[in-house]
mmCIF file of C-alpha atoms in Angstrom:
data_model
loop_
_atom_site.group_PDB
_atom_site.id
_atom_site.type_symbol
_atom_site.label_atom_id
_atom_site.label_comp_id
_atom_site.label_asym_id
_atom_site.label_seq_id
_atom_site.Cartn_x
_atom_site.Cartn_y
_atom_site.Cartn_z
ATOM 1 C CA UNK A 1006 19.329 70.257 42.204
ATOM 2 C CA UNK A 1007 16.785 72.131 40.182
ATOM 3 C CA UNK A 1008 13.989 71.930 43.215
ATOM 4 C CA UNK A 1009 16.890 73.366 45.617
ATOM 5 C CA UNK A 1010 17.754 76.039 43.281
ATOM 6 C CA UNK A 1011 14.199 77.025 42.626
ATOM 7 C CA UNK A 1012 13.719 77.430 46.223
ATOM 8 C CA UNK A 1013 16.711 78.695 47.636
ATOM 9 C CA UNK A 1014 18.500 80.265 44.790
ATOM 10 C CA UNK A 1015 21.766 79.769 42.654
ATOM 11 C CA UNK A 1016 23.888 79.681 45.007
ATOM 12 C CA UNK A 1017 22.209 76.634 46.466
ATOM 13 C CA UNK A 1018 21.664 75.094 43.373
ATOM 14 C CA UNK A 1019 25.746 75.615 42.691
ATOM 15 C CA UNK A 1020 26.153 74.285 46.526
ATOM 16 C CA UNK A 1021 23.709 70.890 45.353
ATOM 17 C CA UNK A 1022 25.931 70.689 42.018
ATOM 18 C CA UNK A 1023 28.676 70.499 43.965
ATOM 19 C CA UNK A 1024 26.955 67.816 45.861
ATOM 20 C CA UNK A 1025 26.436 65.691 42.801
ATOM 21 C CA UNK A 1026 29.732 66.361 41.495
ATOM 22 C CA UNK A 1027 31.176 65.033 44.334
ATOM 23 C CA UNK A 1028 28.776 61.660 43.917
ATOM 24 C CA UNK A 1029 30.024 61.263 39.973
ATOM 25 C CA UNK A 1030 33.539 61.346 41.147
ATOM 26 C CA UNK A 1031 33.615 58.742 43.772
ATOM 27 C CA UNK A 1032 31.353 56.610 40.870
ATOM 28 C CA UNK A 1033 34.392 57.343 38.606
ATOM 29 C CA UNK A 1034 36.739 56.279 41.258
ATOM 30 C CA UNK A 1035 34.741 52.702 41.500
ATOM 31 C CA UNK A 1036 36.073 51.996 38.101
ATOM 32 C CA UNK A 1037 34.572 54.825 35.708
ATOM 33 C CA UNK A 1038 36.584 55.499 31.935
ATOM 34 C CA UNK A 1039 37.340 58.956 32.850
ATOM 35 C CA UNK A 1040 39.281 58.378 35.982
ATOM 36 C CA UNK A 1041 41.316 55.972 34.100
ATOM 37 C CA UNK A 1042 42.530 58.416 31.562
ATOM 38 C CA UNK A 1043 42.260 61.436 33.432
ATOM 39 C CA UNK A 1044 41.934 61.946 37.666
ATOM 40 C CA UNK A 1045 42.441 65.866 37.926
ATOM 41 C CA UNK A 1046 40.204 66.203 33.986
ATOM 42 C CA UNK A 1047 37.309 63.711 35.605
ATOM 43 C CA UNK A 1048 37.383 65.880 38.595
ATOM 44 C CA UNK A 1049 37.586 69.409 36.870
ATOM 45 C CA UNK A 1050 34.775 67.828 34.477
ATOM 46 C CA UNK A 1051 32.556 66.414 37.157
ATOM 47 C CA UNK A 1052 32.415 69.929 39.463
ATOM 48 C CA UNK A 1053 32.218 72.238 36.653
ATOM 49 C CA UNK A 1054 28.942 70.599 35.283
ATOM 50 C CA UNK A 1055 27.793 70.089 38.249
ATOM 51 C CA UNK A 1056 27.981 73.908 39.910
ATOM 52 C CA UNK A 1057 27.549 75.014 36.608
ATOM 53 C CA UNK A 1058 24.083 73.205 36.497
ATOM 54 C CA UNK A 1059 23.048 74.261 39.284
ATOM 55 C CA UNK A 1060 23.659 77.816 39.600
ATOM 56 C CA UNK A 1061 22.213 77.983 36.036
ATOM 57 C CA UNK A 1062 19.139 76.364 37.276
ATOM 58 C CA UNK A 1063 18.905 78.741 39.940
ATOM 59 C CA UNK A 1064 19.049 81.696 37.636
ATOM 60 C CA UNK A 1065 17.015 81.045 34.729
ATOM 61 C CA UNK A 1066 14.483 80.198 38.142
ATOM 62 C CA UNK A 1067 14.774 83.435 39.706
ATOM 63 C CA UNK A 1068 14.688 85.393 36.289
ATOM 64 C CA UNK A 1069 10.440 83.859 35.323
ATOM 65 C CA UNK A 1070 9.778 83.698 38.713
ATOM 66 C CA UNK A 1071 7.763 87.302 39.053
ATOM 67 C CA UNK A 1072 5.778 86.162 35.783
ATOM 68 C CA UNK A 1073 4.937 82.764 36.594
ATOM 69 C CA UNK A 1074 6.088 80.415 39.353
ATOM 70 C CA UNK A 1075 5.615 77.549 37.219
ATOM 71 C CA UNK A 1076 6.969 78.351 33.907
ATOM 72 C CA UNK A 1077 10.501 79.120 35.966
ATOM 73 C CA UNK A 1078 10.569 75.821 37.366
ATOM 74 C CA UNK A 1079 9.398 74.305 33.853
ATOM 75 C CA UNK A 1080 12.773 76.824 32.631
ATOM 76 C CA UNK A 1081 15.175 75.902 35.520
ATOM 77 C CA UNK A 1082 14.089 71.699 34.840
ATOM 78 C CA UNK A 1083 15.035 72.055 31.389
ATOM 79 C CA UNK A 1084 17.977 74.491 31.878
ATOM 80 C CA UNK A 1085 19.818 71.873 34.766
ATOM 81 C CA UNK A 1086 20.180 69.085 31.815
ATOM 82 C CA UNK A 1087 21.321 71.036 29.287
ATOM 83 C CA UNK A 1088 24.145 72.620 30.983
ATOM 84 C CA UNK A 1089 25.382 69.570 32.832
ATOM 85 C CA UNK A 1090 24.968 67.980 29.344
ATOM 86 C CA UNK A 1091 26.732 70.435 27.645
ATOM 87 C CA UNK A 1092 29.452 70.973 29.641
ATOM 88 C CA UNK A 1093 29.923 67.160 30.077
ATOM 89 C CA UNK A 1094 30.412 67.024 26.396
ATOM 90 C CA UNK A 1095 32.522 70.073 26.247
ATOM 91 C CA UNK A 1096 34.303 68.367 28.540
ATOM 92 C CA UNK A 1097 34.535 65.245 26.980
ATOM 93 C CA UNK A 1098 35.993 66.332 23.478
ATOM 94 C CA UNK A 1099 38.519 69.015 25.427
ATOM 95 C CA UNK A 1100 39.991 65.955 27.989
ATOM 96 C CA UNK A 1101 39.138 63.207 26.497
ATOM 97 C CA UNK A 1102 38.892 63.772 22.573
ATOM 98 C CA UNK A 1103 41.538 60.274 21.775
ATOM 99 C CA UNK A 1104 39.612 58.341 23.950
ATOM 100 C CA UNK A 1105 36.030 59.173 22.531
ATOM 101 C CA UNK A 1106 37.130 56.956 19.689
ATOM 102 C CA UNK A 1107 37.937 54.038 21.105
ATOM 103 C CA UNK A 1108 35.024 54.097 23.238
ATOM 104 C CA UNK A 1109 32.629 54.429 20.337
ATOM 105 C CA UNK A 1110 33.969 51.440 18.837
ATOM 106 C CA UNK A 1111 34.343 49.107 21.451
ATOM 107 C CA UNK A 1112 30.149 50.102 22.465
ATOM 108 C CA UNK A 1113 29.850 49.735 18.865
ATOM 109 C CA UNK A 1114 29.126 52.775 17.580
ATOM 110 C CA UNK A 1115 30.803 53.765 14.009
ATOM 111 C CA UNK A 1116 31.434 57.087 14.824
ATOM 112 C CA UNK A 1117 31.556 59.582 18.003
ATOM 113 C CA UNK A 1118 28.967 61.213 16.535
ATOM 114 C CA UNK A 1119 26.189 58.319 16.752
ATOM 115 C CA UNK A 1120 28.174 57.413 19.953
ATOM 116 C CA UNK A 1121 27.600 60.689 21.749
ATOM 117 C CA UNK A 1122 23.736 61.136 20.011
ATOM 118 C CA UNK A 1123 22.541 57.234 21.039
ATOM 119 C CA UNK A 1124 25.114 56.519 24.147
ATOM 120 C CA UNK A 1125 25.030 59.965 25.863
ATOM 121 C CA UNK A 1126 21.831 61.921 24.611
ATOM 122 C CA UNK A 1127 19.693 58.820 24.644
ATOM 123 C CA UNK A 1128 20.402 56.760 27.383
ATOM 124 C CA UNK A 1129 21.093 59.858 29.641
ATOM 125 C CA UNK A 1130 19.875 63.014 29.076
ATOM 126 C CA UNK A 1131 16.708 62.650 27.436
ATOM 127 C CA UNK A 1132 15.947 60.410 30.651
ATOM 128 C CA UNK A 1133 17.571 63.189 32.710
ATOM 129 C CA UNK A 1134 15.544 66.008 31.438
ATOM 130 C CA UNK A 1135 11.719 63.920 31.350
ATOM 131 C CA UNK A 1136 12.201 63.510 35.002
ATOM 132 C CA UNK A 1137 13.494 66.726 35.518
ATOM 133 C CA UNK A 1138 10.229 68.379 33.953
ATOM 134 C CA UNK A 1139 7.684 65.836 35.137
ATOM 135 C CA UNK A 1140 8.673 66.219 38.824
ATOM 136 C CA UNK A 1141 10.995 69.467 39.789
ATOM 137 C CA UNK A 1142 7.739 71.969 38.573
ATOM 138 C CA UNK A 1143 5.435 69.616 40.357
ATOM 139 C CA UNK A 1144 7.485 69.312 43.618
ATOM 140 C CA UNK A 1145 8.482 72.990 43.622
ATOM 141 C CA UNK A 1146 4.613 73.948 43.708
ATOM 142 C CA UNK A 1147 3.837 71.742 46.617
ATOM 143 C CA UNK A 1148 6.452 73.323 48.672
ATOM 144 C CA UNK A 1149 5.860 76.973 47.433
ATOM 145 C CA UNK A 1150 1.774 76.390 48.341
ATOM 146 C CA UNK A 1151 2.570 74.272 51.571
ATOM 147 C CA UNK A 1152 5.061 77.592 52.888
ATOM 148 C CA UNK A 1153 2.371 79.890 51.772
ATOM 149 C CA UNK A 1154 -0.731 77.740 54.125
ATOM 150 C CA UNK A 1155 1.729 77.934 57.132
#
């Protein structure tokens, strides 16, 4: 998403969201917890993040790119998590607020809190947003410079 977005622009990276919305709702209709509770909330979740992410990417991208190439794809890594984070767990306590608790318990967790800080942030977007920065600046450059040698 973010190396789409930094090289075609938001509305790509909202087109690639969309993409990858589409992907997390067919996983949530193999058996995911949302679809269970929810089919139209999992699918309003799943594409809102997901555009959302990847329109976002595309403008914090576009709004460094004049100062420095690689500091906006550095930006639009970093930004692509954090929205499709956020919005995940807005989404998550709006929809799906009952069944936060019983999920938390039965993975264990005392609270939603720790629940949502080790089950989510952990395991998933501190994950999401290393690979994000390690590869979408890197892989952004090498396409930018390979364009410009052509």
């Amino acid at each position: 998403i973010v190396v789409g977005a930094a090289l075609h622009g938001p509305y790509a990276g909202a087109v690639l969201g969309l993409v990858f919305a589409a992907v997390a709702i067919y996983g949530e209709a193999m058996g995911g917890m949302f679809w269970a509770i929810s089919i139209p909330g999992t699918i309003a979740i799943c594409t809102v993040k997901g555009v959302c992410c990847g329109a976002a990417a595309g403008l914090v991208y576009k709004l460094f790119e004049k100062k420095d190439r690689t500091a906006a794809a550095f930006a639009a890594a970093v930004t692509c998590p954090i929205v499709n984070t956020g919005l995940f767990l807005v989404g998550c306590f709006t929809l799906f607020s009952s069944a936060l608790d019983g999920w938390a318990l039965a993975a264990g967790y005392a609270t939603v809190i720790k629940f949502i800080l080790v089950g989510i942030i952990c395991t998933n977007f501190i994950p999401e947003l290393l690979i994000n920065v390690l590869l979408s600046p890197a892989i952004v450059t090498i396409i930018k410079n390979a364009r410009k040698a052509h």
